[in-house]
PDB file of C-alpha atoms in Angstrom:
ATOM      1  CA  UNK A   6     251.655 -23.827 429.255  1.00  0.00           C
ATOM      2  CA  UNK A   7     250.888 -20.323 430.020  1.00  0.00           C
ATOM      3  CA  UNK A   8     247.407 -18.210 431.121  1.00  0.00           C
ATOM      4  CA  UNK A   9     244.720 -19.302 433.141  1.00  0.00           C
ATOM      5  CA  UNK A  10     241.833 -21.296 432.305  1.00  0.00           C
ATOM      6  CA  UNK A  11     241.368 -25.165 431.307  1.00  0.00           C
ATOM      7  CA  UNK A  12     242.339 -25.431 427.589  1.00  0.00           C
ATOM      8  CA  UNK A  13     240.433 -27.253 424.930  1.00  0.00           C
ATOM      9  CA  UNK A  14     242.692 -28.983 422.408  1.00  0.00           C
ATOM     10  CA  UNK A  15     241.758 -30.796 419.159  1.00  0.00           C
ATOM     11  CA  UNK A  16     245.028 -32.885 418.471  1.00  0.00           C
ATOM     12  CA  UNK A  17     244.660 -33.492 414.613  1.00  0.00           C
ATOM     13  CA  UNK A  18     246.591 -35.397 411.485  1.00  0.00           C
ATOM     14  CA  UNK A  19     246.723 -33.676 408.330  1.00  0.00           C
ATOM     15  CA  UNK A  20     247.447 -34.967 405.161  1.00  0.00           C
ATOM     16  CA  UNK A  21     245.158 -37.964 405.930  1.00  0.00           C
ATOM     17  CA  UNK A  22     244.262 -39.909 402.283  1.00  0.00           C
ATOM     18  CA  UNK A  23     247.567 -38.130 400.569  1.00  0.00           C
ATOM     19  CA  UNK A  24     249.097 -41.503 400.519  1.00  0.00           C
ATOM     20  CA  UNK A  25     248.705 -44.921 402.103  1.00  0.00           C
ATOM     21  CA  UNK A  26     251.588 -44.273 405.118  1.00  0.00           C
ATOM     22  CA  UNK A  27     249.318 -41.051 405.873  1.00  0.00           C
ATOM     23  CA  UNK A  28     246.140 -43.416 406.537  1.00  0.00           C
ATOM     24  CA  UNK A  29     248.297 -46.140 408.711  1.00  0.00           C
ATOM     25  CA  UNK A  30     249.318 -43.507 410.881  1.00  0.00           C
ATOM     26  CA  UNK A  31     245.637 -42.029 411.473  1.00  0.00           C
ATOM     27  CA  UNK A  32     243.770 -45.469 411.921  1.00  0.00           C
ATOM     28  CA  UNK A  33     246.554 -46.181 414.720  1.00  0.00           C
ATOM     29  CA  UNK A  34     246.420 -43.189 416.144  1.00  0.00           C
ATOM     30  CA  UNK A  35     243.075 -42.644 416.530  1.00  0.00           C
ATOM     31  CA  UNK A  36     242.236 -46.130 417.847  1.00  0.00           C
ATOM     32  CA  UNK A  37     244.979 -45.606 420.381  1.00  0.00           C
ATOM     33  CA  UNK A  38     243.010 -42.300 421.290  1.00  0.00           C
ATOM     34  CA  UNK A  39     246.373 -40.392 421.095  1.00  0.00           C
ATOM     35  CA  UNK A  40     244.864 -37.841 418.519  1.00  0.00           C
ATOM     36  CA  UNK A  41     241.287 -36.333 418.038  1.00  0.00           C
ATOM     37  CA  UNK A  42     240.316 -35.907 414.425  1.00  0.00           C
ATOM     38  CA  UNK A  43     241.645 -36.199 411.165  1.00  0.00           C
ATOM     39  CA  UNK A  44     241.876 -33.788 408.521  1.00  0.00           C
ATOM     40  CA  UNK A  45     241.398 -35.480 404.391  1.00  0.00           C
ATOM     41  CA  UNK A  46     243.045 -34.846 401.188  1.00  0.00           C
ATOM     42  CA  UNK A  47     239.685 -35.812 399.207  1.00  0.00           C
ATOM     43  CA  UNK A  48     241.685 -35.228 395.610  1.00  0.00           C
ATOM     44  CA  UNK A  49     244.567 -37.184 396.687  1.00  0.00           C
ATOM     45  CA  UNK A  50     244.857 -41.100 395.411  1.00  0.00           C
ATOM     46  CA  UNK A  51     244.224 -42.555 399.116  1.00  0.00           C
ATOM     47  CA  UNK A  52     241.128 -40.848 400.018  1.00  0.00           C
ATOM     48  CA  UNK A  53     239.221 -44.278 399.031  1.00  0.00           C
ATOM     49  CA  UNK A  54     240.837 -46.063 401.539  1.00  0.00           C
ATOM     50  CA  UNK A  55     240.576 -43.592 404.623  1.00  0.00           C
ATOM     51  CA  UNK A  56     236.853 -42.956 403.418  1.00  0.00           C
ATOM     52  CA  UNK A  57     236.149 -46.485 403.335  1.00  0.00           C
ATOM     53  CA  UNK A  58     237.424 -46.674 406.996  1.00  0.00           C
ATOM     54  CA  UNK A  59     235.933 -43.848 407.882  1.00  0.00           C
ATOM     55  CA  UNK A  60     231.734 -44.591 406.730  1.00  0.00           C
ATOM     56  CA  UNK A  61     232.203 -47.626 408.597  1.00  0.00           C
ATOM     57  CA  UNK A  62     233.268 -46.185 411.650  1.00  0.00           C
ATOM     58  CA  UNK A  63     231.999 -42.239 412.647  1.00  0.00           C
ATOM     59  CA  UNK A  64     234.202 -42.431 415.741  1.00  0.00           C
ATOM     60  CA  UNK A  65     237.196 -42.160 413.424  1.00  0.00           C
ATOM     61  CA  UNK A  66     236.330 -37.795 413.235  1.00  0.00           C
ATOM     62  CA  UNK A  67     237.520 -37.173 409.801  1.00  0.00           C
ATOM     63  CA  UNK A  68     237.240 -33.756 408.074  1.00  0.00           C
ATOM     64  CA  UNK A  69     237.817 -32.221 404.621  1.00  0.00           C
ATOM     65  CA  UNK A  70     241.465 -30.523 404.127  1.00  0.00           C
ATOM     66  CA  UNK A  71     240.344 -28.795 401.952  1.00  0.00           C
ATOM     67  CA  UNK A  72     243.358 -29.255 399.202  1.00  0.00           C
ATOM     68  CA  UNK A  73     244.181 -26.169 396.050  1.00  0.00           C
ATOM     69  CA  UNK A  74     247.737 -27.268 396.326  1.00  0.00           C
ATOM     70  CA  UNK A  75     250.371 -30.016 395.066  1.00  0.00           C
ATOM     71  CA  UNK A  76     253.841 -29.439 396.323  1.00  0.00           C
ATOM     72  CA  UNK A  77     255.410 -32.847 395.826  1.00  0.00           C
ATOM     73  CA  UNK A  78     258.003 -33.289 393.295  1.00  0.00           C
ATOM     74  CA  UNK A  79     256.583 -36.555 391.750  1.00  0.00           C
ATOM     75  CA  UNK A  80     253.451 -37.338 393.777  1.00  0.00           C
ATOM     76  CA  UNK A  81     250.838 -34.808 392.417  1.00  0.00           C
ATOM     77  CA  UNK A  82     247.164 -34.534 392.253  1.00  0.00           C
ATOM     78  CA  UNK A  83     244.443 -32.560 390.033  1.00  0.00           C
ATOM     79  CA  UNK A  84     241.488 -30.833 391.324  1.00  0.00           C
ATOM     80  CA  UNK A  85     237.967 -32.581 391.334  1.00  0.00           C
ATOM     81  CA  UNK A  86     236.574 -30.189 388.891  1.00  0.00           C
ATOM     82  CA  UNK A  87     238.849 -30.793 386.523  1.00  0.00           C
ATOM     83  CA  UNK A  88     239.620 -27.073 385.923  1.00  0.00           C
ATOM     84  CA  UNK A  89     241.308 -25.805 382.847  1.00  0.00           C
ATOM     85  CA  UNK A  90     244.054 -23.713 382.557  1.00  0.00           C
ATOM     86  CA  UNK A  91     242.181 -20.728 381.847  1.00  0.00           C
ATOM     87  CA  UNK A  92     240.761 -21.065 385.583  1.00  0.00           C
ATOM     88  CA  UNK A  93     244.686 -20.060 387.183  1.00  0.00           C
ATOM     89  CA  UNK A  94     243.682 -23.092 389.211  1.00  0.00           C
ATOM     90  CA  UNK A  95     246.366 -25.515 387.742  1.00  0.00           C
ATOM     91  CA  UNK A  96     250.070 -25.286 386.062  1.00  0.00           C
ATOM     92  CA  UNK A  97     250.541 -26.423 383.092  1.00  0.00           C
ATOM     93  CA  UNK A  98     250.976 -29.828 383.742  1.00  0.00           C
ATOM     94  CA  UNK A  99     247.216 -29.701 384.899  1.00  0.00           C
ATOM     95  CA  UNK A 100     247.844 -30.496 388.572  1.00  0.00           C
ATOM     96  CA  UNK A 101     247.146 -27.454 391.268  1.00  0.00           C
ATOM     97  CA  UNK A 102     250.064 -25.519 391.692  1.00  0.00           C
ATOM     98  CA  UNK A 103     252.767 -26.594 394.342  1.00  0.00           C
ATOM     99  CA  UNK A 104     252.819 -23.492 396.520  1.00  0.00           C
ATOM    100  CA  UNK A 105     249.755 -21.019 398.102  1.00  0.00           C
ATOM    101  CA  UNK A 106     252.372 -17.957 396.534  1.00  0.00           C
ATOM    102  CA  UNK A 107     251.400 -19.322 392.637  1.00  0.00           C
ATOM    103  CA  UNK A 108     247.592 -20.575 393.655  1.00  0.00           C
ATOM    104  CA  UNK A 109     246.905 -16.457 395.092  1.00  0.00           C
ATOM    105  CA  UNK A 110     248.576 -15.159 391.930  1.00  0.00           C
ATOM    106  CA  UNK A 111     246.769 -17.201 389.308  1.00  0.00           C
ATOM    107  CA  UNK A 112     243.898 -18.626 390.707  1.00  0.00           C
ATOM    108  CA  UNK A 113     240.423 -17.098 390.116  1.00  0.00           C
ATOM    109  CA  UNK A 114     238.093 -16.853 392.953  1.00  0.00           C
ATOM    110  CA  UNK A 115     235.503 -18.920 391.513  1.00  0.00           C
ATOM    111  CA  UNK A 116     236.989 -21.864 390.362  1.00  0.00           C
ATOM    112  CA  UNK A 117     238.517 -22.364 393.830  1.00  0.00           C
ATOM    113  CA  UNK A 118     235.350 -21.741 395.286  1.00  0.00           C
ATOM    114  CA  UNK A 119     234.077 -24.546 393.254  1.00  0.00           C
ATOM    115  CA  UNK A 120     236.746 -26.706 394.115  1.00  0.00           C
ATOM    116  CA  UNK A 121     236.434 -26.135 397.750  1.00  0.00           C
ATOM    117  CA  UNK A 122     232.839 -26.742 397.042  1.00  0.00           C
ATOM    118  CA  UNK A 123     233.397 -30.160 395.115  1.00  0.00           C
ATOM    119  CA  UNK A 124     235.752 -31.632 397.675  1.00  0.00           C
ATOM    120  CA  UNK A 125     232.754 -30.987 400.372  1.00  0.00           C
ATOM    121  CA  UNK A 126     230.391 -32.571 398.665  1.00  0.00           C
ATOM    122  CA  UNK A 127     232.718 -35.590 397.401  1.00  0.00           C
ATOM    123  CA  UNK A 128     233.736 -36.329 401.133  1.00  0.00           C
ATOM    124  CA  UNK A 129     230.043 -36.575 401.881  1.00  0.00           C
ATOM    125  CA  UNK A 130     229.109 -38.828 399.164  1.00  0.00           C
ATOM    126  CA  UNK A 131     231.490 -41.202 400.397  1.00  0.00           C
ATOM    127  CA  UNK A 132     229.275 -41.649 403.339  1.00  0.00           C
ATOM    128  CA  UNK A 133     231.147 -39.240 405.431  1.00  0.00           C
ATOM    129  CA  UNK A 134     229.991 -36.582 408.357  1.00  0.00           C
ATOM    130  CA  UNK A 135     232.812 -34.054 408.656  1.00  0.00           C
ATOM    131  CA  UNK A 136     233.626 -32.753 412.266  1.00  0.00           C
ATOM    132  CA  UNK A 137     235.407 -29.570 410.493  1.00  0.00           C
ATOM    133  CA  UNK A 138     237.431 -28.385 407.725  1.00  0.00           C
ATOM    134  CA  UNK A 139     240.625 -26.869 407.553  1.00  0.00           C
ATOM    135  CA  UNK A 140     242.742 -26.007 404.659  1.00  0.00           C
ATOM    136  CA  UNK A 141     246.071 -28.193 402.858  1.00  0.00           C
ATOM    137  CA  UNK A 142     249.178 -25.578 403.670  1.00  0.00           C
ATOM    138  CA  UNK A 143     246.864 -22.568 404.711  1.00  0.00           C
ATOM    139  CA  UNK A 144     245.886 -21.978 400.902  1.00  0.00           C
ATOM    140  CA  UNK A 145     241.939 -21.636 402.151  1.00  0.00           C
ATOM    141  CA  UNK A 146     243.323 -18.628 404.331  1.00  0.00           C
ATOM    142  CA  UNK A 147     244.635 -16.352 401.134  1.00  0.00           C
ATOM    143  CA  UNK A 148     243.021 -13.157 401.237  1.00  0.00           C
ATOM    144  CA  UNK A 149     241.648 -13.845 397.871  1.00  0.00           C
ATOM    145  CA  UNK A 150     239.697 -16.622 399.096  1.00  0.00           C
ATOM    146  CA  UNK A 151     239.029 -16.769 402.694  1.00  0.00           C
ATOM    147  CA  UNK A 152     235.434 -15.142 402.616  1.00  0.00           C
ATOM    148  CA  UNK A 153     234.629 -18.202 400.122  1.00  0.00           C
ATOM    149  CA  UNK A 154     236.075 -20.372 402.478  1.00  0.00           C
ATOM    150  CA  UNK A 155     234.336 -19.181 405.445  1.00  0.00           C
ATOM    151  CA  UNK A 156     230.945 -19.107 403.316  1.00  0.00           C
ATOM    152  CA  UNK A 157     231.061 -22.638 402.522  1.00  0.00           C
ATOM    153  CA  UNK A 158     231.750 -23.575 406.264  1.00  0.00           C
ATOM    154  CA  UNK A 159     228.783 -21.599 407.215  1.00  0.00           C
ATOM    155  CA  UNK A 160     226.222 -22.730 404.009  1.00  0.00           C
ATOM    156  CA  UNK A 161     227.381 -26.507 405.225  1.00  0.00           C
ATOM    157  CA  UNK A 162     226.975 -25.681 409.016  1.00  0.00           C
ATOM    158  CA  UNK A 163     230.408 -27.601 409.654  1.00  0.00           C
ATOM    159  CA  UNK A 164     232.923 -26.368 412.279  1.00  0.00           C
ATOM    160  CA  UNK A 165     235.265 -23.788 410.521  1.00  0.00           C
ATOM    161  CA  UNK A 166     238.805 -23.603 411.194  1.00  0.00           C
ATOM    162  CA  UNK A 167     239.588 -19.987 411.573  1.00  0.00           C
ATOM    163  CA  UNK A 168     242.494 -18.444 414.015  1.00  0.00           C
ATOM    164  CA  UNK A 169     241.559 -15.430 416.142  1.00  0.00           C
ATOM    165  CA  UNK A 170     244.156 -13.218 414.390  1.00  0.00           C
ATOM    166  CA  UNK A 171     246.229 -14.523 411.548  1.00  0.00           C
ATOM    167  CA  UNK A 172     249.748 -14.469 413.679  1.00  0.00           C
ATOM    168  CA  UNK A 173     247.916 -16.952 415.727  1.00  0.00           C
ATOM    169  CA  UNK A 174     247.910 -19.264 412.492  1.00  0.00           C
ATOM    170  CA  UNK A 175     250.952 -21.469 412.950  1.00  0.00           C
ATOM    171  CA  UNK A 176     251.256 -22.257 408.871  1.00  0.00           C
ATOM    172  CA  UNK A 177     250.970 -18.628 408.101  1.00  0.00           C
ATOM    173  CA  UNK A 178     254.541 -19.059 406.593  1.00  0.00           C
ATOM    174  CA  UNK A 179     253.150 -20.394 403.325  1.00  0.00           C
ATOM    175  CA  UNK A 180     250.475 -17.349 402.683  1.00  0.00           C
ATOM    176  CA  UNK A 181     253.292 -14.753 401.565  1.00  0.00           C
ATOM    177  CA  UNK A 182     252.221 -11.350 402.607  1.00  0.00           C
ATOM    178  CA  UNK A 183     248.727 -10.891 404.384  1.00  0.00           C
ATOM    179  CA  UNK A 184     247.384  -8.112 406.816  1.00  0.00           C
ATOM    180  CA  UNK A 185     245.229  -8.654 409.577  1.00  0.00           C
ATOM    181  CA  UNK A 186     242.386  -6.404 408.210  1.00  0.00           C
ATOM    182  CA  UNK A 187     241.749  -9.008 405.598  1.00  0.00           C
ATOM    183  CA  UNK A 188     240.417 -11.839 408.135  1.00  0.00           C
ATOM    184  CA  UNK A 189     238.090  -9.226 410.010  1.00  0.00           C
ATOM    185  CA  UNK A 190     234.981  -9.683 408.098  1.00  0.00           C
ATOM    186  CA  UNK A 191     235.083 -13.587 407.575  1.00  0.00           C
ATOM    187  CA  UNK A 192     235.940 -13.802 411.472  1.00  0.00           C
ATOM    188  CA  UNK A 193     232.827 -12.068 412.458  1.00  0.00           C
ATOM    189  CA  UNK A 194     230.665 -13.963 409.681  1.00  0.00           C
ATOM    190  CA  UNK A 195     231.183 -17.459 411.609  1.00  0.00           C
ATOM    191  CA  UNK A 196     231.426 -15.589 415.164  1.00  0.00           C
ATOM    192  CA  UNK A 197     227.829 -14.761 414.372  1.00  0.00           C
ATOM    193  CA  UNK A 198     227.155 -18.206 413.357  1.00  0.00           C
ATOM    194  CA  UNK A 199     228.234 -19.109 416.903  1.00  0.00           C
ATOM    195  CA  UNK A 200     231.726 -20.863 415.336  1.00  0.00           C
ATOM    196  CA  UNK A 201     234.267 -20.591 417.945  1.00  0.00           C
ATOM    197  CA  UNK A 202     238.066 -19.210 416.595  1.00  0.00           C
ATOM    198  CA  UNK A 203     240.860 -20.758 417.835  1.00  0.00           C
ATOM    199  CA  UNK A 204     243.018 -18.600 420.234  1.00  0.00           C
ATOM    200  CA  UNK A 205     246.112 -20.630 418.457  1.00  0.00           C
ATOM    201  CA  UNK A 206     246.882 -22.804 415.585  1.00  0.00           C
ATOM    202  CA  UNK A 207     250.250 -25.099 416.482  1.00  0.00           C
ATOM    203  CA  UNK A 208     252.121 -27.478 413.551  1.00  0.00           C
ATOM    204  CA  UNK A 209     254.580 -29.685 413.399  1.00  0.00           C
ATOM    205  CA  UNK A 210     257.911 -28.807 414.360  1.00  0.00           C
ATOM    206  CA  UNK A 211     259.288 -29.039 410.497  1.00  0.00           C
ATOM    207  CA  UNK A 212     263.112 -29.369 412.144  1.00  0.00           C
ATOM    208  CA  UNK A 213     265.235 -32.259 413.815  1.00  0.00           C
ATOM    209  CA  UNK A 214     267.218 -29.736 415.493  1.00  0.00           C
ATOM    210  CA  UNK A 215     266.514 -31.493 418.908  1.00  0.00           C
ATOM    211  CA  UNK A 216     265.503 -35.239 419.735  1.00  0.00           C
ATOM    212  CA  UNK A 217     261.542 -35.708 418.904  1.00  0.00           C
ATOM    213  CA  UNK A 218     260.473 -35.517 422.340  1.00  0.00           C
ATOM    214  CA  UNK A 219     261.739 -32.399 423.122  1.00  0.00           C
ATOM    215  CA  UNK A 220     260.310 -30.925 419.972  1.00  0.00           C
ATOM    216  CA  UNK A 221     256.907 -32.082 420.988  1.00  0.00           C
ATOM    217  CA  UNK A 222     256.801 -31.269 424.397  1.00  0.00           C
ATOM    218  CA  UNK A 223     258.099 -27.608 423.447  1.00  0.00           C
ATOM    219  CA  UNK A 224     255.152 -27.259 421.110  1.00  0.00           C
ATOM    220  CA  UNK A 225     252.270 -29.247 423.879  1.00  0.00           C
ATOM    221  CA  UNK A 226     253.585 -25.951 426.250  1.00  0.00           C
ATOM    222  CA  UNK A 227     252.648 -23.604 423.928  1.00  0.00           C
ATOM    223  CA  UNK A 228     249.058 -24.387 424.630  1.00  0.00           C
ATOM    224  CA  UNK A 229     247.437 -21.642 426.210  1.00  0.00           C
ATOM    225  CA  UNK A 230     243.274 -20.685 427.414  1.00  0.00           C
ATOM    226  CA  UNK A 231     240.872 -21.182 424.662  1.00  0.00           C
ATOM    227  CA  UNK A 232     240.597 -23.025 421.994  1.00  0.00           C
ATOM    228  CA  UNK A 233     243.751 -24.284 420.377  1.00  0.00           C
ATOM    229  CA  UNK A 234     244.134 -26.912 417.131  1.00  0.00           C
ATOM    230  CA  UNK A 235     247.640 -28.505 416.739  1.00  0.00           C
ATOM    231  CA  UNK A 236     248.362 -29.828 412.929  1.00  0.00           C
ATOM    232  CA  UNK A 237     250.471 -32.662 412.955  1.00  0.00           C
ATOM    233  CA  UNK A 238     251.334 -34.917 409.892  1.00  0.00           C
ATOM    234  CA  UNK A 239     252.053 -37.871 411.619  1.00  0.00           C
ATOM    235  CA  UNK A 240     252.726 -40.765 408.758  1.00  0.00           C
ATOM    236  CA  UNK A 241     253.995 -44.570 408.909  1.00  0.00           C
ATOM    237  CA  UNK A 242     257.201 -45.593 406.816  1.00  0.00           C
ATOM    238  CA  UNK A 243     256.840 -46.875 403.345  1.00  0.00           C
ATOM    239  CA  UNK A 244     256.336 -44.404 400.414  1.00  0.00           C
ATOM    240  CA  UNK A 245     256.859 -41.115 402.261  1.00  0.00           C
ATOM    241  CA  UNK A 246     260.542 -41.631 402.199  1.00  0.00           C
ATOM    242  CA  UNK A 247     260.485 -41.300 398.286  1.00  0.00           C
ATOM    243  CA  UNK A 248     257.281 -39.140 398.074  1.00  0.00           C
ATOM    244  CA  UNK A 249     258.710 -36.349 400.611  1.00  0.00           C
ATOM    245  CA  UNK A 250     262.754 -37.293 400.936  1.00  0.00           C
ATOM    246  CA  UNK A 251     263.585 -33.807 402.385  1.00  0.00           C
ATOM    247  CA  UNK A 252     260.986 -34.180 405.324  1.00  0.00           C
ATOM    248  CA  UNK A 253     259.706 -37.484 405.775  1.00  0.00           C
ATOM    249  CA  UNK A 254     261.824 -38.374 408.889  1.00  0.00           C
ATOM    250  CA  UNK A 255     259.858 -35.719 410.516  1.00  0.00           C
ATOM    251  CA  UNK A 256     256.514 -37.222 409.734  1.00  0.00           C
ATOM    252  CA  UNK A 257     257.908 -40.454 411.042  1.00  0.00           C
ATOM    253  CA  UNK A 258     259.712 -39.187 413.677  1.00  0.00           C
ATOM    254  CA  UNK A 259     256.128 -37.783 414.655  1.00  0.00           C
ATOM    255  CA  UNK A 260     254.503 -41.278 414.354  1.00  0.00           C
ATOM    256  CA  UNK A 261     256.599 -43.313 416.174  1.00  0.00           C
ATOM    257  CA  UNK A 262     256.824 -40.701 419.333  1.00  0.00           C
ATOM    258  CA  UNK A 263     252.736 -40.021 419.157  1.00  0.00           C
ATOM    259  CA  UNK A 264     252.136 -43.981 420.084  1.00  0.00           C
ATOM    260  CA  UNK A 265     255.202 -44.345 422.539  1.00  0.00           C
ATOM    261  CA  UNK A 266     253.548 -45.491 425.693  1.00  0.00           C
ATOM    262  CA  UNK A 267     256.068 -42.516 427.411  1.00  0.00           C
ATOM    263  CA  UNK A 268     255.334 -39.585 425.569  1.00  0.00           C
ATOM    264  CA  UNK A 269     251.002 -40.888 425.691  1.00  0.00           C
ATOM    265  CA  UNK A 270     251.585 -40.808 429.400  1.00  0.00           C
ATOM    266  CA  UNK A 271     253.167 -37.305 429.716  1.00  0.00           C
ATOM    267  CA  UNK A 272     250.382 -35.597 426.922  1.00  0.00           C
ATOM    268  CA  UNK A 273     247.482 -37.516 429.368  1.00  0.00           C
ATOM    269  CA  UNK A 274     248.818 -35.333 432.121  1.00  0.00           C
ATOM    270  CA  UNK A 275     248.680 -31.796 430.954  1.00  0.00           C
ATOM    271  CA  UNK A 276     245.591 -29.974 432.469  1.00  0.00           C
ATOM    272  CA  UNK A 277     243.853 -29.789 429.252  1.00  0.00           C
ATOM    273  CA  UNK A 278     240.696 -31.199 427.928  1.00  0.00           C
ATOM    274  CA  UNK A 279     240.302 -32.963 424.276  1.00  0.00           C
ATOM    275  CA  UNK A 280     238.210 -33.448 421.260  1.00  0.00           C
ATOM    276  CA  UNK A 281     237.169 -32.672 418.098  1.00  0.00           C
ATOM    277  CA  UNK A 282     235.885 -29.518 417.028  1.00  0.00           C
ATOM    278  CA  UNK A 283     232.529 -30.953 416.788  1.00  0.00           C
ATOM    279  CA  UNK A 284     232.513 -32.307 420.530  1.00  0.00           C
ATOM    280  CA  UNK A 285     234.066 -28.261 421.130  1.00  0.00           C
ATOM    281  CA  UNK A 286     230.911 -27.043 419.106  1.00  0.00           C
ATOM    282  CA  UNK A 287     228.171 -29.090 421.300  1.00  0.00           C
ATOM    283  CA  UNK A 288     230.428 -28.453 424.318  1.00  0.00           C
TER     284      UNK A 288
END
């Protein structure tokens, strides 16, 4: 852990509502106070469960991942508005394409804006408050769509995930090319709404290459002053292991490290403070 300064940390789980594992691992999690918010797949086929959960309890700090992509072999999902072809939004299967490269090349900017815009609204008719959105493998952050994205955060007046520069983005791996110059404008949009960036965006460590508790603490030290949101896709055995065979033992590897009483004791410890980026917002 590096710089000066007490850190503020929002420890969240994506993917939350892609399947039921995902939602298992969240409820835990959360209860156990090991993570701080939650991040929802509305189009996805668990969102009724996790929304369910979630109206009856607001401590559970869910938000909308916002979702224009569908990289799973066999497990897919279609967007909300039911977009046609001729909106680049979907393949031609229907679903939304499977990486951000296809979505920037083919999608037009208003049909994602009105998917973006649907998924909002469909997370808050199921009786949910969002503490933030975010964005399913960075696709929110293409170049082509990130003032919509921002825009929508601000119309909504819900806490925008947005890094400081776009090297600071820890999924930036799945945008393809992008320049800084592009994120300049929609960064000081929501700076003068008074949304705080974050100085860092951390993920999952999508390796084994070590033993899961070294790979965790080596991404906990990374933390820095500021504001800094760590992505982790924490999910419970079951279906993953057929959904995602390639890299399911990482989400469970995740899980089952996240609720040992060791590694809970160790993560307590770091000078850092924790929430949501709602509680960071009214901080």
């Amino acid at each position: 852990m590096s710089g000066s300064g007490t850190p503020f940390v929002v420890v969240n789980i994506d993917d939350v509502g892609m399947c039921h594992g995902a939602n298992v691992a969240y409820l835990e999690l959360r209860r156990l106070g090991i993570v701080d918010s939650g991040s929802v797949m509305v189009p996805c086929p668990w969102f009724l469960e996790i929304a369910e959960a979630g109206a009856e309890d607001p401590s559970l700090n869910l938000g909308v991942h916002i979702t224009l992509t569908s990289e799973k072999r066999h497990y897919r999902w279609r967007p909300l508005t039911k977009a046609t072809q001729a909106s680049g939004l979907v393949d031609a299967d229907g679903f939304l394409w499977r990486s951000v490269g296809e979505l920037r090349r083919h999608a037009d900017p208003d049909a994602v804006e009105a998917e973006m815009r649907a998924q909002i609204d469909a997370f808050q008719r199921a009786g949910l408050t969002a503490t933030h959105i975010d964005g399913h493998m960075g696709g929110v952050f293409s170049p082509e769509f990130v003032d919509r994205y921002v825009a929508l955060g601000i119309e909504y007046k819900l806490p925008t995930l947005f890094p400081a520069t776009i090297r600071s983005y820890g999924p930036i791996h799945n945008l393809g090319t992008v320049d800084q110059a592009a994120y300049e404008v929609p960064a000081a949009r929501l700076a003068g709404a008074n949304q705080a960036l974050a100085d860092a965006v951390l993920e999952t460590p999508w390796h084994r290459e070590q033993p899961a508790r070294e790979r965790y603490e080596a991404l906990y030290n990374k933390i820095g002053p500021g504001l800094t949101f760590i992505c982790l896709h924490a999910n419970a055995p079951g279906e993953i292991e057929v959904i995602e065979p390639g890299s399911a033992q990482i989400r469970i590897d995740e899980y089952q490290l996240l609720k040992s009483p060791s590694f809970r004791e160790w993560a307590d410890g770091l000078p850092i403070r924790r929430g949501s980026m709602k509680e960071h917002a009214a901080a």
